């Protein structure tokens, strides 16, 4: 029994005593472990947070645009800035050559519809954005980013309206370009004994004088630049109210005033170069710079090309004026970037958009591009004399939207209008062009 008792003692008393000690040892061991684990967790957590804060994003970010070659330096400067902030992100600068996006837009359409969107892509504020990608529900609403970045305070309301529908804000503007600009070389004007035309009558008077000296009065390039010229001529003939009315469906394309646009346009085309269809916009600009042509009407990316690529000085090597008959009117367009639904590496795209909309991003990009920053706090000391004059006009002029660069009409109209232009170029018949334009306007939901 004793033994048993001992045993019992052993069992009942001693063994439990040993078990308790073991239990206590185990418990305190566990406690220590817990403390260590907790400390480790705290340290890991803190370090993790610190790491996350400084932790650069990774992966690829594809930026899609038509800013290739001569058009590339401004975008490259912006991308370089991004790379400095996020060195572990590999930025793919995907460009498709062709002024005004003539080729890029078609490639983009295939990719977007095929479910292969780039991280972000260049798109014009206005109908090109809204009528193409927003109605198709392919863009993410950026309202919260606008709030977070304070953009409601720094971007003009009218511009935000161009990027918005009642359901959201769909892209971030990087610039403001002016479409209705006449470019020339001041020294050549003196040499040829002509002034800068204030209106189209004056142009038509001096054009024969230039031709007699072997100079092309007005340099023109490939097809889209013809539409670009048309919008400046239309603005001169119609004025801002009727131009606006045309796109709101309140003025028919067959109205006598609009027919006058085609009549004048036909006269002007007589004074352009015959090889226009084979020239890029840069080559048309080159004709002016080289003294082969007197004038060119082009958006102010031409100023970017002449200063950044050709290293010319604004105001000395080249001059500018509103296109004839459009003094006091600023025909605007804005390039912007958005967030496509299903964009790869979404966080990297959001950081890109923040840079695109930032003061320092815009004041890096725009002085090279020939455009101005839409931000009200832009640092104008970084811009040349041309851009400063554009910034002043942007503040004081009557603002209207460009047709050739996606502001006032949707892509459907744009594509069909290219056909209308072809019809006019071969027939030179204002009535026929007016009828055709009215038909495509109705099809595109513009006319009545
Ligand atoms: C416009 C665009 C400009 C410039 C130009 C010539 O549509 O907004 O930034 O690229 O085309 O390609």
XYZ file of C-alpha atoms and ligand atoms in Angstrom:
460
model
C 0.000 0.000 0.000
C 2.795 2.238 0.962
C 4.329 1.591 -2.192
C 0.975 1.864 -3.571
C 0.481 4.814 -1.241
C 3.777 6.132 -2.363
C 2.604 5.233 -5.649
C -0.594 6.842 -4.885
C 1.209 9.711 -3.342
C 3.340 9.558 -6.333
C 0.350 9.441 -8.471
C -1.906 11.708 -6.598
C 0.489 14.090 -4.922
C 3.929 13.903 -6.376
C 3.101 13.492 -9.968
C 0.675 16.359 -9.989
C 3.332 18.442 -8.229
C 5.831 17.664 -10.983
C 3.104 18.287 -13.606
C 2.389 21.668 -12.082
C 6.044 22.629 -12.208
C 6.203 21.446 -15.771
C 2.977 23.271 -16.524
C 4.395 26.395 -14.899
C 7.608 25.980 -16.848
C 5.643 25.482 -20.013
C 3.395 28.431 -19.267
C 6.293 30.737 -18.560
C 8.059 29.389 -21.594
C 4.971 30.118 -23.622
C 4.763 33.568 -22.066
C 8.345 34.242 -23.039
C 7.607 32.959 -26.495
C 4.533 35.147 -26.702
C 6.505 38.178 -25.535
C 9.225 37.469 -28.047
C 6.683 36.825 -30.776
C 4.804 39.991 -29.839
C 7.999 42.023 -29.821
C 8.959 40.523 -33.123
C 5.537 41.358 -34.473
C 5.828 44.949 -33.251
C 9.314 45.328 -34.703
C 8.251 43.622 -37.911
C 5.137 45.764 -38.053
C 7.035 48.984 -37.543
C 9.732 48.042 -39.989
C 7.056 46.858 -42.389
C 5.283 50.200 -42.221
C 8.536 52.053 -42.690
C 9.414 49.811 -45.575
C 5.980 50.265 -47.129
C 6.317 54.029 -46.852
C 9.591 54.071 -48.685
C 8.826 50.956 -50.624
C 8.777 51.813 -54.278
C 6.131 50.317 -56.516
C 7.159 47.513 -58.765
C 6.189 45.914 -62.036
C 5.480 47.503 -65.391
C 3.593 50.675 -66.225
C 2.621 51.157 -69.848
C 1.929 54.701 -71.021
C 0.332 54.778 -74.460
C 0.425 57.869 -76.703
C 1.262 59.243 -80.137
C 4.101 61.351 -78.841
C 6.822 59.584 -80.784
C 10.092 60.938 -82.222
C 10.062 64.742 -82.477
C 6.974 64.814 -80.276
C 8.596 62.762 -77.545
C 10.830 64.957 -75.331
C 8.103 66.394 -73.079
C 6.618 62.991 -72.318
C 10.089 61.556 -71.754
C 10.826 64.285 -69.208
C 7.654 63.364 -67.345
C 8.504 59.681 -67.442
C 12.012 60.437 -66.141
C 10.440 62.241 -63.213
C 8.252 59.234 -62.497
C 11.251 56.903 -62.651
C 13.098 59.014 -60.098
C 10.187 58.639 -57.680
C 9.524 54.962 -58.462
C 12.794 53.451 -59.659
C 11.508 49.893 -59.435
C 8.671 50.439 -61.877
C 9.568 49.705 -65.445
C 7.834 52.352 -67.553
C 6.993 51.249 -71.051
C 6.703 54.294 -73.277
C 4.432 52.831 -75.940
C 4.011 55.230 -78.849
C 2.351 54.920 -82.229
C 3.606 57.587 -84.650
C 1.160 59.848 -86.464
C 0.146 63.413 -85.682
C -3.176 63.988 -83.898
C -3.252 60.272 -83.045
C -4.404 59.189 -86.509
C -2.757 55.771 -86.092
C -2.599 55.515 -82.296
C -6.353 55.811 -81.836
C -6.988 52.816 -84.095
C -4.430 50.681 -82.222
C -5.902 51.786 -78.904
C -9.385 50.834 -80.013
C -8.278 47.282 -80.848
C -6.567 46.935 -77.490
C -9.352 48.413 -75.402
C -12.064 46.403 -77.109
C -9.884 43.298 -76.950
C -9.582 43.581 -73.160
C -5.900 44.542 -73.260
C -5.846 48.153 -71.989
C -2.552 49.945 -71.395
C -1.901 51.338 -67.909
C -2.878 54.793 -69.096
C -3.327 56.463 -72.477
C -3.342 59.907 -74.068
C -6.841 61.099 -74.824
C -8.324 64.494 -75.656
C -10.591 66.175 -73.166
C -14.143 66.446 -74.449
C -16.014 64.185 -76.822
C -13.018 61.993 -77.712
C -12.868 60.871 -74.067
C -16.545 60.976 -73.167
C -18.104 59.870 -76.456
C -15.682 56.992 -76.959
C -14.465 55.457 -73.712
C -16.726 56.824 -71.002
C -20.012 55.899 -72.699
C -18.561 52.434 -73.209
C -17.835 52.268 -69.448
C -14.143 51.603 -70.022
C -12.783 54.249 -67.627
C -12.623 54.499 -63.857
C -14.107 57.517 -62.103
C -11.317 59.699 -60.672
C -13.420 61.980 -58.457
C -11.780 60.753 -55.254
C -8.320 61.375 -56.717
C -9.402 64.914 -57.617
C -10.485 65.445 -54.011
C -7.363 63.902 -52.576
C -5.003 65.931 -54.783
C -6.904 69.207 -54.339
C -7.484 69.460 -58.092
C -10.892 71.085 -57.768
C -9.059 74.175 -56.541
C -6.354 74.309 -59.190
C -7.992 73.264 -62.473
C -10.502 75.622 -64.162
C -14.069 74.412 -63.704
C -14.835 74.554 -67.434
C -11.958 72.201 -68.095
C -13.070 69.747 -65.413
C -16.531 69.874 -67.002
C -15.011 68.726 -70.299
C -13.610 65.677 -68.516
C -16.808 64.869 -66.646
C -20.254 63.409 -66.936
C -22.872 63.384 -64.172
C -21.395 60.047 -63.108
C -17.800 61.093 -62.581
C -14.530 62.664 -63.737
C -12.713 60.489 -66.213
C -9.187 61.754 -66.814
C -6.466 64.145 -65.667
C -5.453 66.999 -68.004
C -1.735 67.493 -68.592
C -1.898 70.584 -70.818
C -3.778 73.164 -72.819
C -2.884 73.526 -76.478
C -4.103 76.253 -78.787
C -5.217 75.185 -82.237
C -5.743 78.520 -84.038
C -2.199 79.805 -84.410
C -0.513 81.241 -87.509
C 3.263 80.700 -87.596
C 5.800 82.666 -89.632
C 9.407 83.875 -89.672
C 9.529 87.652 -88.977
C 12.662 88.247 -91.048
C 11.090 86.610 -94.087
C 8.042 88.832 -93.855
C 10.331 91.837 -94.299
C 12.264 90.160 -97.091
C 9.073 89.386 -99.048
C 7.484 92.746 -98.285
C 4.334 91.375 -96.658
C 2.644 91.805 -93.295
C 1.019 89.209 -91.080
C -2.598 88.862 -92.280
C -5.219 89.833 -89.715
C -8.035 88.271 -91.709
C -8.503 85.998 -94.721
C -9.122 88.889 -97.130
C -5.677 90.197 -96.315
C -4.209 86.728 -96.789
C -5.854 86.376 -100.196
C -4.407 89.766 -101.197
C -0.827 88.981 -100.235
C -0.826 85.347 -101.399
C -0.274 86.100 -105.132
C 2.546 88.475 -104.172
C 4.264 85.623 -102.308
C 3.709 83.177 -105.166
C 5.390 85.580 -107.589
C 8.487 85.322 -105.396
C 8.371 81.530 -105.536
C 7.050 81.215 -101.991
C 4.156 78.959 -100.986
C 1.738 81.245 -99.127
C 0.414 78.583 -96.749
C 2.179 75.306 -95.890
C -0.108 72.317 -95.445
C 0.470 68.699 -94.473
C -1.327 65.353 -94.461
C -5.104 64.973 -94.241
C -5.756 65.681 -90.575
C -3.893 68.994 -90.908
C -6.424 69.953 -93.594
C -9.224 69.539 -91.038
C -7.048 71.471 -88.615
C -6.905 74.344 -91.114
C -10.656 74.031 -91.766
C -11.545 74.596 -88.124
C -9.585 77.853 -88.036
C -11.272 79.033 -91.229
C -14.691 78.016 -89.884
C -14.068 79.875 -86.640
C -13.153 83.011 -88.584
C -16.288 82.854 -90.733
C -18.753 81.743 -88.049
C -17.412 83.387 -84.893
C -17.561 81.679 -81.501
C -21.358 81.551 -81.021
C -22.163 79.914 -84.330
C -19.186 77.564 -83.973
C -20.628 76.454 -80.664
C -24.137 76.211 -82.123
C -22.876 73.878 -84.852
C -21.788 71.293 -82.282
C -24.842 71.689 -80.136
C -27.018 70.854 -83.123
C -28.419 74.393 -83.239
C -26.876 75.373 -86.562
C -27.183 73.141 -89.587
C -24.142 72.297 -91.688
C -26.207 73.345 -94.688
C -26.789 76.842 -93.272
C -25.548 79.515 -95.760
C -22.919 80.675 -93.230
C -21.421 77.198 -93.078
C -21.453 76.936 -96.866
C -19.436 80.186 -96.883
C -16.807 78.380 -94.794
C -16.325 75.806 -97.576
C -16.257 78.533 -100.236
C -13.512 80.435 -98.470
C -11.696 77.224 -97.603
C -11.574 76.304 -101.312
C -9.988 79.684 -102.153
C -7.382 79.292 -99.425
C -6.429 75.791 -100.573
C -5.335 77.264 -103.916
C -2.427 78.810 -102.088
C -1.127 75.686 -100.390
C 1.588 73.255 -101.495
C 0.632 70.460 -103.902
C 2.513 67.768 -102.002
C 0.549 68.448 -98.789
C -0.848 64.895 -98.528
C 2.662 63.447 -98.197
C 3.936 65.816 -95.495
C 3.770 65.419 -91.722
C 2.881 68.471 -89.668
C 6.555 68.818 -88.784
C 7.496 68.901 -92.471
C 4.864 71.584 -93.084
C 6.408 73.586 -90.216
C 9.849 73.012 -91.751
C 8.670 74.689 -94.959
C 8.082 77.897 -92.998
C 11.328 77.625 -91.053
C 13.322 77.065 -94.260
C 11.649 79.984 -96.008
C 9.851 77.826 -98.585
C 6.458 78.891 -97.271
C 5.277 82.094 -95.602
C 2.726 80.729 -93.105
C 1.410 77.617 -91.484
C -1.628 77.172 -89.280
C -0.956 74.568 -86.650
C -1.502 73.947 -82.968
C 1.173 75.201 -80.631
C 2.922 71.836 -80.473
C 4.625 73.519 -83.464
C 6.185 75.938 -80.937
C 7.405 72.929 -78.949
C 8.887 71.426 -82.102
C 10.593 74.675 -83.133
C 12.066 75.349 -79.685
C 12.746 71.883 -78.244
C 13.711 70.006 -81.424
C 14.931 72.728 -83.792
C 16.354 74.911 -80.978
C 14.825 78.096 -82.387
C 13.987 81.110 -80.268
C 10.360 82.157 -79.932
C 9.787 85.747 -81.038
C 13.101 85.947 -82.887
C 13.417 82.925 -85.163
C 9.669 82.468 -85.443
C 6.623 84.616 -84.819
C 2.951 83.845 -84.226
C -0.496 85.386 -84.394
C -4.060 84.165 -83.998
C -5.113 82.502 -87.262
C -6.673 85.155 -89.552
C -9.998 86.500 -88.287
C -9.819 84.802 -84.855
C -8.238 87.496 -82.687
C -9.557 87.310 -79.138
C -10.658 83.669 -79.541
C -8.668 80.762 -78.148
C -9.546 77.438 -79.769
C -8.408 74.973 -77.152
C -7.737 71.306 -76.725
C -6.269 69.379 -73.828
C -4.351 66.122 -73.687
C -5.220 64.001 -70.698
C -4.574 60.602 -69.128
C -7.045 58.337 -67.396
C -7.358 54.972 -65.681
C -8.861 52.299 -67.935
C -11.017 49.667 -66.264
C -8.827 46.599 -65.748
C -5.563 48.541 -66.157
C -2.561 46.458 -65.148
C -0.600 47.689 -62.108
C -3.373 50.040 -61.011
C -1.450 51.640 -58.123
C 1.443 52.508 -60.432
C -1.074 54.142 -62.789
C -2.568 56.190 -59.961
C 0.902 57.486 -59.093
C 1.350 58.368 -62.773
C -1.916 60.316 -62.763
C -0.864 62.194 -59.630
C 2.316 63.254 -61.392
C 0.435 64.202 -64.570
C -1.812 66.538 -62.585
C 0.869 67.942 -60.313
C 2.352 71.412 -60.581
C 5.914 70.158 -60.942
C 4.891 67.476 -63.462
C 3.045 70.000 -65.597
C 5.743 72.649 -65.388
C 8.254 70.018 -66.531
C 6.165 68.737 -69.417
C 4.599 71.852 -70.896
C 7.604 74.149 -71.470
C 9.013 71.404 -73.727
C 5.696 70.636 -75.410
C 4.666 74.150 -76.486
C 1.487 73.911 -74.434
C 0.627 75.610 -71.156
C -0.391 74.120 -67.844
C -4.089 74.396 -67.033
C -3.187 74.727 -63.338
C -3.921 78.146 -61.924
C -0.668 78.007 -59.909
C 1.624 77.189 -62.860
C 5.080 78.797 -62.680
C 5.206 80.913 -65.838
C 8.859 81.818 -65.315
C 9.616 78.342 -66.706
C 7.964 79.124 -70.054
C 9.157 80.964 -73.173
C 7.640 84.129 -74.598
C 5.268 82.269 -76.885
C 3.818 80.197 -74.037
C 3.514 83.200 -71.777
C 1.492 84.997 -74.425
C -0.676 81.882 -74.833
C -1.202 81.769 -71.062
C -2.338 85.387 -71.145
C -4.750 84.718 -74.018
C -6.068 81.627 -72.201
C -7.012 83.916 -69.324
C -8.501 86.719 -71.369
C -9.825 85.320 -74.676
C -13.136 83.740 -75.540
C -12.575 79.946 -75.307
C -13.966 77.472 -77.838
C -13.211 73.778 -78.435
C -11.307 72.170 -81.311
C -12.901 69.769 -83.792
C -9.689 68.223 -85.147
C -8.513 67.356 -81.634
C -11.501 65.722 -80.077
C -13.181 68.450 -78.047
C -16.474 69.196 -79.788
C -17.394 66.050 -81.711
C -17.207 62.341 -81.093
C -14.973 59.904 -82.948
C -17.726 58.740 -85.215
C -18.191 62.263 -86.573
C -14.428 62.758 -86.790
C -13.937 59.646 -88.880
C -16.814 60.506 -91.186
C -15.724 64.126 -91.468
C -12.421 62.877 -92.897
C -14.489 61.373 -95.707
C -16.387 64.648 -96.162
C -13.023 66.371 -96.487
C -11.924 63.849 -99.127
C -15.128 64.576 -101.051
C -14.439 68.297 -100.909
C -10.777 67.959 -101.873
C -11.704 66.088 -105.008
C -14.929 67.917 -105.935
C -14.254 71.418 -104.515
C -18.014 71.681 -104.268
C -19.139 73.606 -101.141
C -22.782 72.547 -101.469
C -21.929 68.868 -101.751
C -19.557 69.069 -98.774
C -22.213 70.866 -96.715
C -24.832 68.207 -97.508
C -22.422 65.407 -96.680
C -21.365 67.067 -93.419
C -24.987 67.483 -92.364
C -25.689 63.815 -93.061
C -22.757 62.573 -90.995
C -23.609 65.025 -88.201
C -27.084 63.512 -87.942
C -25.634 59.997 -87.955
C -23.226 60.959 -85.185
C -26.052 62.388 -83.092
C -25.058 66.056 -83.571
C -27.467 67.475 -86.116
C -31.234 67.518 -86.157
C -2.765 66.730 -80.981
C -2.259 66.558 -79.581
C -0.997 67.314 -79.409
C -0.011 66.960 -80.493
C -0.654 67.023 -81.873
C 0.223 66.593 -83.012
O -3.926 66.006 -81.185
O -3.218 67.004 -78.691
O -0.456 67.083 -78.139
O 0.503 65.711 -80.221
O -1.818 66.262 -81.889
O 0.436 65.234 -83.036
